[in-house]
Coordinates of C-alpha atoms in Angstrom, one line a residue:
Chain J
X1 CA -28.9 -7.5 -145.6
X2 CA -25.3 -7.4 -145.0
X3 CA -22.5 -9.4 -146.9
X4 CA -18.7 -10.2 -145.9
X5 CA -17.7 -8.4 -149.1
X6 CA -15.8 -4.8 -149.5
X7 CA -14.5 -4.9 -146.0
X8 CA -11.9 -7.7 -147.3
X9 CA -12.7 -10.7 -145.6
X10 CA -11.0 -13.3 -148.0
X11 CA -13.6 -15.8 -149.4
X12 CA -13.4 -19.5 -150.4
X13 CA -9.9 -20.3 -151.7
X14 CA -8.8 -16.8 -151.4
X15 CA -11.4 -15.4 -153.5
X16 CA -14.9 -13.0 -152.5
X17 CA -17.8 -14.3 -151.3
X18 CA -20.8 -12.5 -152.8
X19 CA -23.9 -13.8 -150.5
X20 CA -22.5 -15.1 -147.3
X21 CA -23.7 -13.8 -143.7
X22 CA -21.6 -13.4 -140.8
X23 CA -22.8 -12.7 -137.2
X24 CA -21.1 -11.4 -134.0
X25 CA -22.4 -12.5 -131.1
X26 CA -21.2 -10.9 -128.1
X27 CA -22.8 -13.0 -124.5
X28 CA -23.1 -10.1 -121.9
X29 CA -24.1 -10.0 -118.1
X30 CA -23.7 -6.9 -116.0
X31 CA -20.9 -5.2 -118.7
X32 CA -21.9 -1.9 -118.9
X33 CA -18.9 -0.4 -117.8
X34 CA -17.0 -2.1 -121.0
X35 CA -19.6 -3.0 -123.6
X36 CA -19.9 0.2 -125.4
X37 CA -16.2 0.3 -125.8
X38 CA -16.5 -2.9 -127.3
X39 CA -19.2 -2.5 -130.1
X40 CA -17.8 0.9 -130.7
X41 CA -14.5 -0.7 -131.4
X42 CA -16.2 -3.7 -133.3
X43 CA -18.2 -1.0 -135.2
X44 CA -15.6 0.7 -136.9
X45 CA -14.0 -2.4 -138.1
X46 CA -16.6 -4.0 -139.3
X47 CA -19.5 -1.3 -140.0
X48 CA -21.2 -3.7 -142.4
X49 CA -21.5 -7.1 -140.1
X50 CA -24.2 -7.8 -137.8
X51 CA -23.6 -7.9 -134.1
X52 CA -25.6 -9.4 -131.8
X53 CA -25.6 -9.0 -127.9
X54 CA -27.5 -11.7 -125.9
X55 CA -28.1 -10.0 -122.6
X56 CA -28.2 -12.7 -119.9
X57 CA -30.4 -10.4 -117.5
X58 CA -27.8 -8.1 -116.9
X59 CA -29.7 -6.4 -113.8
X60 CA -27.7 -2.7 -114.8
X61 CA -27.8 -0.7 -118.0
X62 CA -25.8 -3.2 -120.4
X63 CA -28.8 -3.8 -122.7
X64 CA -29.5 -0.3 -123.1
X65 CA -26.2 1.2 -123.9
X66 CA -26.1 -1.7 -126.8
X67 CA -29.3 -0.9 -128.3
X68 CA -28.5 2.8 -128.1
X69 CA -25.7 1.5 -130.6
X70 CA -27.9 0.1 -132.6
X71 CA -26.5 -3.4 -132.2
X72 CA -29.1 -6.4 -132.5
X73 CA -30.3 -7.1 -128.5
X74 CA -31.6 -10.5 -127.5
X75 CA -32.2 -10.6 -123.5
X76 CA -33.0 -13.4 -121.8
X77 CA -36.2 -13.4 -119.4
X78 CA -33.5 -14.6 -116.2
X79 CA -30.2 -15.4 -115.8
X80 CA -29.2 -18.7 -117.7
X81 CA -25.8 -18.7 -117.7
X82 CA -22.7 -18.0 -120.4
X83 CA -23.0 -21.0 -122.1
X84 CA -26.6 -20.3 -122.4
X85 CA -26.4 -17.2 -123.8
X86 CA -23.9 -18.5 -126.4
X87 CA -26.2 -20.7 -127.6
X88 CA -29.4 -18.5 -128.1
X89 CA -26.9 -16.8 -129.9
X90 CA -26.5 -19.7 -132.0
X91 CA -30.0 -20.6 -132.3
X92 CA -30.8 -17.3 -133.4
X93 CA -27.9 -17.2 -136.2
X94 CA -29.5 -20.6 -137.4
X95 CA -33.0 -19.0 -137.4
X96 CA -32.0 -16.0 -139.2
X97 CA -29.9 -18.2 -141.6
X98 CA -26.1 -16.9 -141.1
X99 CA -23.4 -18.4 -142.9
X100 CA -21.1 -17.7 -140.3
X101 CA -20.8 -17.2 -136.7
X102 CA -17.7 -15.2 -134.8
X103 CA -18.5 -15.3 -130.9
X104 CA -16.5 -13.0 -128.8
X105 CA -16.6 -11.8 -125.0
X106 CA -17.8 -8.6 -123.5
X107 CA -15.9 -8.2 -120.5
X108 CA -12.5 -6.8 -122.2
X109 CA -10.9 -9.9 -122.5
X110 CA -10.8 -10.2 -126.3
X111 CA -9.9 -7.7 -128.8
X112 CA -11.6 -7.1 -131.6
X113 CA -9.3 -6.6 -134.2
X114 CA -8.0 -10.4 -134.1
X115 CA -11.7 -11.2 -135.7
X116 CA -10.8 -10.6 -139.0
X117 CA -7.8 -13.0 -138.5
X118 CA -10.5 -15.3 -137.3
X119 CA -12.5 -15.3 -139.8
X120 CA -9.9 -14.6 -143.0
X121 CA -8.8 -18.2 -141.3
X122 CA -12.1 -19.7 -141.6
X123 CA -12.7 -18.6 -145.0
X124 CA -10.1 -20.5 -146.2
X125 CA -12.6 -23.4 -145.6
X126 CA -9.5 -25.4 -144.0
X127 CA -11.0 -26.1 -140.4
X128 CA -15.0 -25.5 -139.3
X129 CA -14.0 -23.5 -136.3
X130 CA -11.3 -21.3 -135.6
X131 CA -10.2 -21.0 -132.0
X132 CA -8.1 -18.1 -130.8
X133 CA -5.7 -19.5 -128.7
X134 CA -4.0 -17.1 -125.7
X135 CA -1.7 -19.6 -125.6
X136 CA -0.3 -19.4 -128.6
X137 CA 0.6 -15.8 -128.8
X138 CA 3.4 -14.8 -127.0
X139 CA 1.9 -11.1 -125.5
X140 CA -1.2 -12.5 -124.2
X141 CA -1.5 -12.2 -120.5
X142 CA 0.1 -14.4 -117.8
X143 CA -2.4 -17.2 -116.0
X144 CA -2.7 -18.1 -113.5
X145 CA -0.2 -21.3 -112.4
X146 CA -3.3 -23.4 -111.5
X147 CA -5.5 -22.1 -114.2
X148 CA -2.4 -22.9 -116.5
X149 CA -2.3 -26.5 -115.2
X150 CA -5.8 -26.9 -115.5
X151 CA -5.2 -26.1 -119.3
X152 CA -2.6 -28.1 -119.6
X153 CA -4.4 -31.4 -118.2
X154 CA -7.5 -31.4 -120.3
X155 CA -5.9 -30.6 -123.2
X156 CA -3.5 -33.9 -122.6
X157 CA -7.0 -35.5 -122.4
X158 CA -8.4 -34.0 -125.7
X159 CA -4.9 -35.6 -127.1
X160 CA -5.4 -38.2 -125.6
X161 CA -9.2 -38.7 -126.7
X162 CA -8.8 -37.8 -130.2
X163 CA -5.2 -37.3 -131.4
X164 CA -5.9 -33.5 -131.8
X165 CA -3.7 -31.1 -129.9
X166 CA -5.8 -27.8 -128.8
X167 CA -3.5 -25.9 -126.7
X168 CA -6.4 -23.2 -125.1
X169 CA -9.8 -25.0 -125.4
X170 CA -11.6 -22.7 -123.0
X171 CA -11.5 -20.1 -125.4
X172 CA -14.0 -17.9 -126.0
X173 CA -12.7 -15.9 -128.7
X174 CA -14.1 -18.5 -132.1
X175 CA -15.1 -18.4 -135.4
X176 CA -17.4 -21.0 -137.1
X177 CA -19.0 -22.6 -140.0
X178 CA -23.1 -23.3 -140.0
X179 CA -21.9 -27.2 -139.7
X180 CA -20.9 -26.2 -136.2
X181 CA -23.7 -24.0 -135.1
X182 CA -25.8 -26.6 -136.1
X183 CA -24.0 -28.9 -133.9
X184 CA -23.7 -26.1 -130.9
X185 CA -27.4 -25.8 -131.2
X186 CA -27.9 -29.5 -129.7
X187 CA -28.8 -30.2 -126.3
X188 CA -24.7 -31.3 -125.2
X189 CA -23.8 -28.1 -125.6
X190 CA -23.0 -27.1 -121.9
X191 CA -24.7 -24.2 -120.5
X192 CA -22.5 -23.2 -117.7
X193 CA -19.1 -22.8 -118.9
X194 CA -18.3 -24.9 -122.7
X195 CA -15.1 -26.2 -122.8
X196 CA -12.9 -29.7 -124.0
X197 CA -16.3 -31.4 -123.5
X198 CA -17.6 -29.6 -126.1
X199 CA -14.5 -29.6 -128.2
X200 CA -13.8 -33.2 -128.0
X201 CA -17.9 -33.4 -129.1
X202 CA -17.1 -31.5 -132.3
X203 CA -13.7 -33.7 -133.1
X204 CA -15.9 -36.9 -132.5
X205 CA -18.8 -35.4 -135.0
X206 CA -15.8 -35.1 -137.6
X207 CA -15.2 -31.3 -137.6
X208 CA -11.9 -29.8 -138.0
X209 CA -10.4 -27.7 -135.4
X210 CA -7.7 -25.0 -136.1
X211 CA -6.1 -23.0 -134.0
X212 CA -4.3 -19.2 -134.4
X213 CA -2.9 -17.2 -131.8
X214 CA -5.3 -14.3 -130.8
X215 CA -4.3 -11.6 -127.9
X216 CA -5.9 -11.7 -124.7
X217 CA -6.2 -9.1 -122.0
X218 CA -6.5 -10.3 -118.0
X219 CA -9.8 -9.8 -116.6
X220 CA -9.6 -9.2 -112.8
X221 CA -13.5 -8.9 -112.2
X222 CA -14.6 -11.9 -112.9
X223 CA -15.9 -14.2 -110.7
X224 CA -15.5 -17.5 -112.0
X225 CA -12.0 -19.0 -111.1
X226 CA -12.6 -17.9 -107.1
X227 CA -13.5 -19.7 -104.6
X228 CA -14.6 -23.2 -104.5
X229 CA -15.3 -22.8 -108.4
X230 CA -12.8 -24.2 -109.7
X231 CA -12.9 -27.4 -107.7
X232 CA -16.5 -27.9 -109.2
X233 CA -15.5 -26.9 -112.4
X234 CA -12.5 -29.9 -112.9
X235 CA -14.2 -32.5 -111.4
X236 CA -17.5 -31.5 -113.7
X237 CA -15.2 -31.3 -116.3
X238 CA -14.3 -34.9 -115.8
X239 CA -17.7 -36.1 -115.2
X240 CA -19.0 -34.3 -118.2
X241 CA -16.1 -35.9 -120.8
X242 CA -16.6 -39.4 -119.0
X243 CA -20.5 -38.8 -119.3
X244 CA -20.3 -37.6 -123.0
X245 CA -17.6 -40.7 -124.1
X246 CA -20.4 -42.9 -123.1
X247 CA -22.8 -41.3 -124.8
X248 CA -21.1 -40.5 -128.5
X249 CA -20.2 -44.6 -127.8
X250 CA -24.3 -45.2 -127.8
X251 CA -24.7 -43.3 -130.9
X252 CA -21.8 -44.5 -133.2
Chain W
X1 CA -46.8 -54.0 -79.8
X2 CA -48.3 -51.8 -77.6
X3 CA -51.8 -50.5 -78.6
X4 CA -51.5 -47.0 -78.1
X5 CA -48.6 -47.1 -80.8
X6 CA -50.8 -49.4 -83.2
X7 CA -53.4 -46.8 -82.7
X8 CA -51.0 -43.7 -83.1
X9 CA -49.9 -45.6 -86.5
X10 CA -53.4 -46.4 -88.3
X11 CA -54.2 -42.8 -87.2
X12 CA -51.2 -41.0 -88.7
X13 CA -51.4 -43.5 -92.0
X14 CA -55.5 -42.2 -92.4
X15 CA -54.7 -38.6 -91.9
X16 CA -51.4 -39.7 -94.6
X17 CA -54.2 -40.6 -97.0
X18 CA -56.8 -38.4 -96.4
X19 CA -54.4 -35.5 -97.2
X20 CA -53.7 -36.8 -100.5
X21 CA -57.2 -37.0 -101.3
X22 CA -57.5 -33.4 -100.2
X23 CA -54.7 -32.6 -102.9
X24 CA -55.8 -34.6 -105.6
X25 CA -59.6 -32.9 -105.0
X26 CA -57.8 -29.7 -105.0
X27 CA -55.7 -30.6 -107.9
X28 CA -52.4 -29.6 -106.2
X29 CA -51.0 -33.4 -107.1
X30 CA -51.3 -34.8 -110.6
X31 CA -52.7 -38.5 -110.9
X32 CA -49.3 -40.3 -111.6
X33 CA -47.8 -39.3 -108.2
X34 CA -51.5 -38.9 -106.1
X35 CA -51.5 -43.2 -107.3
X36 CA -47.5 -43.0 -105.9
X37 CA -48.2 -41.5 -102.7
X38 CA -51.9 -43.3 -102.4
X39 CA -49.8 -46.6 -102.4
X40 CA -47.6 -45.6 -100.0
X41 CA -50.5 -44.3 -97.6
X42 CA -52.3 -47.8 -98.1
X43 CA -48.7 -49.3 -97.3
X44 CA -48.5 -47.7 -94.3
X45 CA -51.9 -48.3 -93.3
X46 CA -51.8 -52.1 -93.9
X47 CA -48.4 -52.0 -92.1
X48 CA -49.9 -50.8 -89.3
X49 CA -52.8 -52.8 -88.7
X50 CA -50.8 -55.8 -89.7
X51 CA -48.2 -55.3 -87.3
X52 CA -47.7 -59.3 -87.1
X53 CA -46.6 -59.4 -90.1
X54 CA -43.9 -57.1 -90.4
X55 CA -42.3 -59.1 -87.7
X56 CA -42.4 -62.2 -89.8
X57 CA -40.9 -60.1 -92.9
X58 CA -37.8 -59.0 -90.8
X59 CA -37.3 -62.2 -89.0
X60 CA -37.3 -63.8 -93.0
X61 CA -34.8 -60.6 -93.6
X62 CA -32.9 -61.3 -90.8
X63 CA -33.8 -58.0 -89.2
X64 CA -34.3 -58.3 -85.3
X65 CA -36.3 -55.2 -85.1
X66 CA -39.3 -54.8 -87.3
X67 CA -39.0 -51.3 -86.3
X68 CA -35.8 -51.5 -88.2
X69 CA -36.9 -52.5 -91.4
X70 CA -39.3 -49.5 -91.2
X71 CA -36.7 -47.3 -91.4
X72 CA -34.8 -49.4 -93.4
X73 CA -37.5 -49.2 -96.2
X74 CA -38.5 -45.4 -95.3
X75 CA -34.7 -44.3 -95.9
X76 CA -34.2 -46.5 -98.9
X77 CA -37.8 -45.2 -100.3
X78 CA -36.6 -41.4 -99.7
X79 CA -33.7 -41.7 -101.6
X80 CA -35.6 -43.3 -104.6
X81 CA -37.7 -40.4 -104.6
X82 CA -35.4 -38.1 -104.2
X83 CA -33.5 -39.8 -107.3
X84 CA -36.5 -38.9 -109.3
X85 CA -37.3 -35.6 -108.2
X86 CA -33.4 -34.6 -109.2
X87 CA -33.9 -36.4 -112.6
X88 CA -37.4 -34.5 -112.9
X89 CA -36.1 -30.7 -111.7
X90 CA -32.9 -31.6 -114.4
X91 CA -35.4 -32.4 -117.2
X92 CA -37.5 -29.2 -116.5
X93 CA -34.4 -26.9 -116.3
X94 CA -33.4 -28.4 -119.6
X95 CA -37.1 -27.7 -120.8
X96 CA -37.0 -24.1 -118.9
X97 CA -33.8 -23.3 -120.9
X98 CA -35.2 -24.0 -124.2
X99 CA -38.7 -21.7 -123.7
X100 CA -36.4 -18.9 -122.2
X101 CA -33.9 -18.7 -125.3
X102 CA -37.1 -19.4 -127.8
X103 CA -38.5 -16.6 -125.9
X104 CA -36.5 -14.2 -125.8
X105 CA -35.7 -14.8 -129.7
X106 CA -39.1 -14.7 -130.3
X107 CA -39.3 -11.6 -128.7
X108 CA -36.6 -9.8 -130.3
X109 CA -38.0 -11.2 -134.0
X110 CA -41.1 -9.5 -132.7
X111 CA -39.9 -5.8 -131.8
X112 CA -37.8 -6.3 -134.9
X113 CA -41.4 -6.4 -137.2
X114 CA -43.0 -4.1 -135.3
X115 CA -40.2 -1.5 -136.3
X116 CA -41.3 -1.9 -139.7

């Protein structure tokens, strides 16, 4: 058993909490070039919290290197997808009874250190989920122009939606409460790529959002803003928000 | 109509229904869709030994052509169905999802006992 205590993590109100659990999940598919680097980096910071990797069927020797670390290895039995793999994440934090959840990327693109800021944040039981925003911090790496505008326009419509500003909701650098793994755990949560949808979800369920600025590093191997993606990905982003207003509508 | 179409028709709507049979015997086809597609066969069977008929239908429709309204009703039939199939494959990806991330988790919880 391993507890947030000695290695400083501030607890309720700024004081130590003596029996809470915190998990690390990290998604991965096809990382092996950068995953070690990462758990040995999120190893020394954090010797005493539990990491989990949930291998998406990486097809080279990703799972491997992070059991060789000794890190907690859930692998999928064929590619699901990144939002998929976040969630069995989640759904194994909620069977294994975890407190709190930090989620973090494996290709590079998020540095380890900023957890602590993520979750000291969190602990101040002030907001269920703590994004880290690139947006917000000054040194983070330059966007792309029609990435950035992409940004720009659904966060107008989270605004717009629910009168809360998020200025980088396609973050992938977060920290949570169980309230909000327990809501990630439902069947909206998108299994592709989560994003406003999902946000403006957990701001309609009541949950409180906060934001702190978090480096991030560019990421020139990935594959998902190329191509015709990112046509698919804005209009499913519409469809998706349109789709999910309708449905919170039925329900409330 | 001429008879050698007539003919053609009830003898592709028999071997149509006769196939189905041949699945459902084999249990390739559940019972739900072997009734769905039996209907259909019977459909076509009736539509082509009741030629007549179909004229009247598209004359009431306004259709000129009976052969129209076949394909009229064909197309609009195949796009129903493949409606439902889409809303079918989406609810067993949905259901493919779960038993993969159960899975693997199970797994995992597994090796993780068996280390003990």
């Amino acid at each position: 058993m391993h507890y947030l205590t000695e290695k400083g993590f501030l607890g309720n109100k700024g004081r130590l909490i003596m029996d809470e659990r915190l998990l690390i999940i990290i998604p991965a598919f096809n990382e092996e070039l950068k995953i070690g680097t990462i758990i040995n980096k999120t190893r020394d910071m954090f010797p005493d919290i539990d990491i989990l990797l949930v291998n998406d069927s990486s097809t080279d020797k990703t799972p491997i290197i992070a059991k060789d670390k000794g890190v907690r290895v859930i692998s999928h039995p064929f590619n699901l997808g990144y939002g998929c793999a976040l969630q069995t994440g989640y759904k194994y934090a909620v069977a294994a009874n975890y407190d709190y959840v930090v989620q973090m990327d494996a290709d590079g693109q998020h540095d380890p250190q900023f957890i602590k800021r993520l979750v000291d944040e969190l602990l101040k039981d002030e907001a269920d989920l703590i994004l880290g925003s690139r947006y917000l911090d000054v040194e983070s790496y330059k966007v792309s122009l029609p990435r950035k505008m992409g940004v720009v326009v659904f966060s107008e419509i989270i605004l717009w939606i629910t009168g809360k500003k998020i200025t980088d909701p396609t973050s992938g650098f977060q920290a949570m409460n169980r309230k909000v793994v327990d809501l990630y755990v439902s069947e909206y949560f998108p299994v592709d790529y989560p994003d406003a949808d999902i946000i403006i979800f957990l701001l309609r369920k009541g949950m409180r959002i906060k934001e702190i600025p978090v480096r991030m590093y560019a990421n020139n191997n990935k594959s998902m803003h190329s191509g015709l993606k990112p046509i698919y990905y804005i209009i499913k982003m519409f469809l998706v928000i349109f789709i999910g207003l309708l449905r919170y509508k039925k329900e409330d | 109509m001429a008879i050698n179409y007539r003919i053609i028709s009830i003898v592709v709507s028999l071997l149509f229904t006769g196939l189905i049979l041949l699945f459902v015997k084999k249990e390739c086809l559940n019972e739900k869709l072997a009734i769905f597609w039996l209907s259909l066969g019977i459909i076509m069977f009736l539509a082509a030994v009741f030629f007549d008929s179909l004229i009247y239908i598209s004359l009431l429709l306004g259709i000129i052509d009976p052969n129209n309204l076949i394909f009229f009703g064909g197309i609009i039939f195949l796009l129903c169905f493949c409606l439902i199939v889409s809303v079918k494959i989406s609810e067993f990806k949905d259901k493919i999802k779960i038993l993969a991330q159960e899975n693997a988790i199970l797994k995992f919880e597994v090796s993780e006992i068996k280390k003990h």
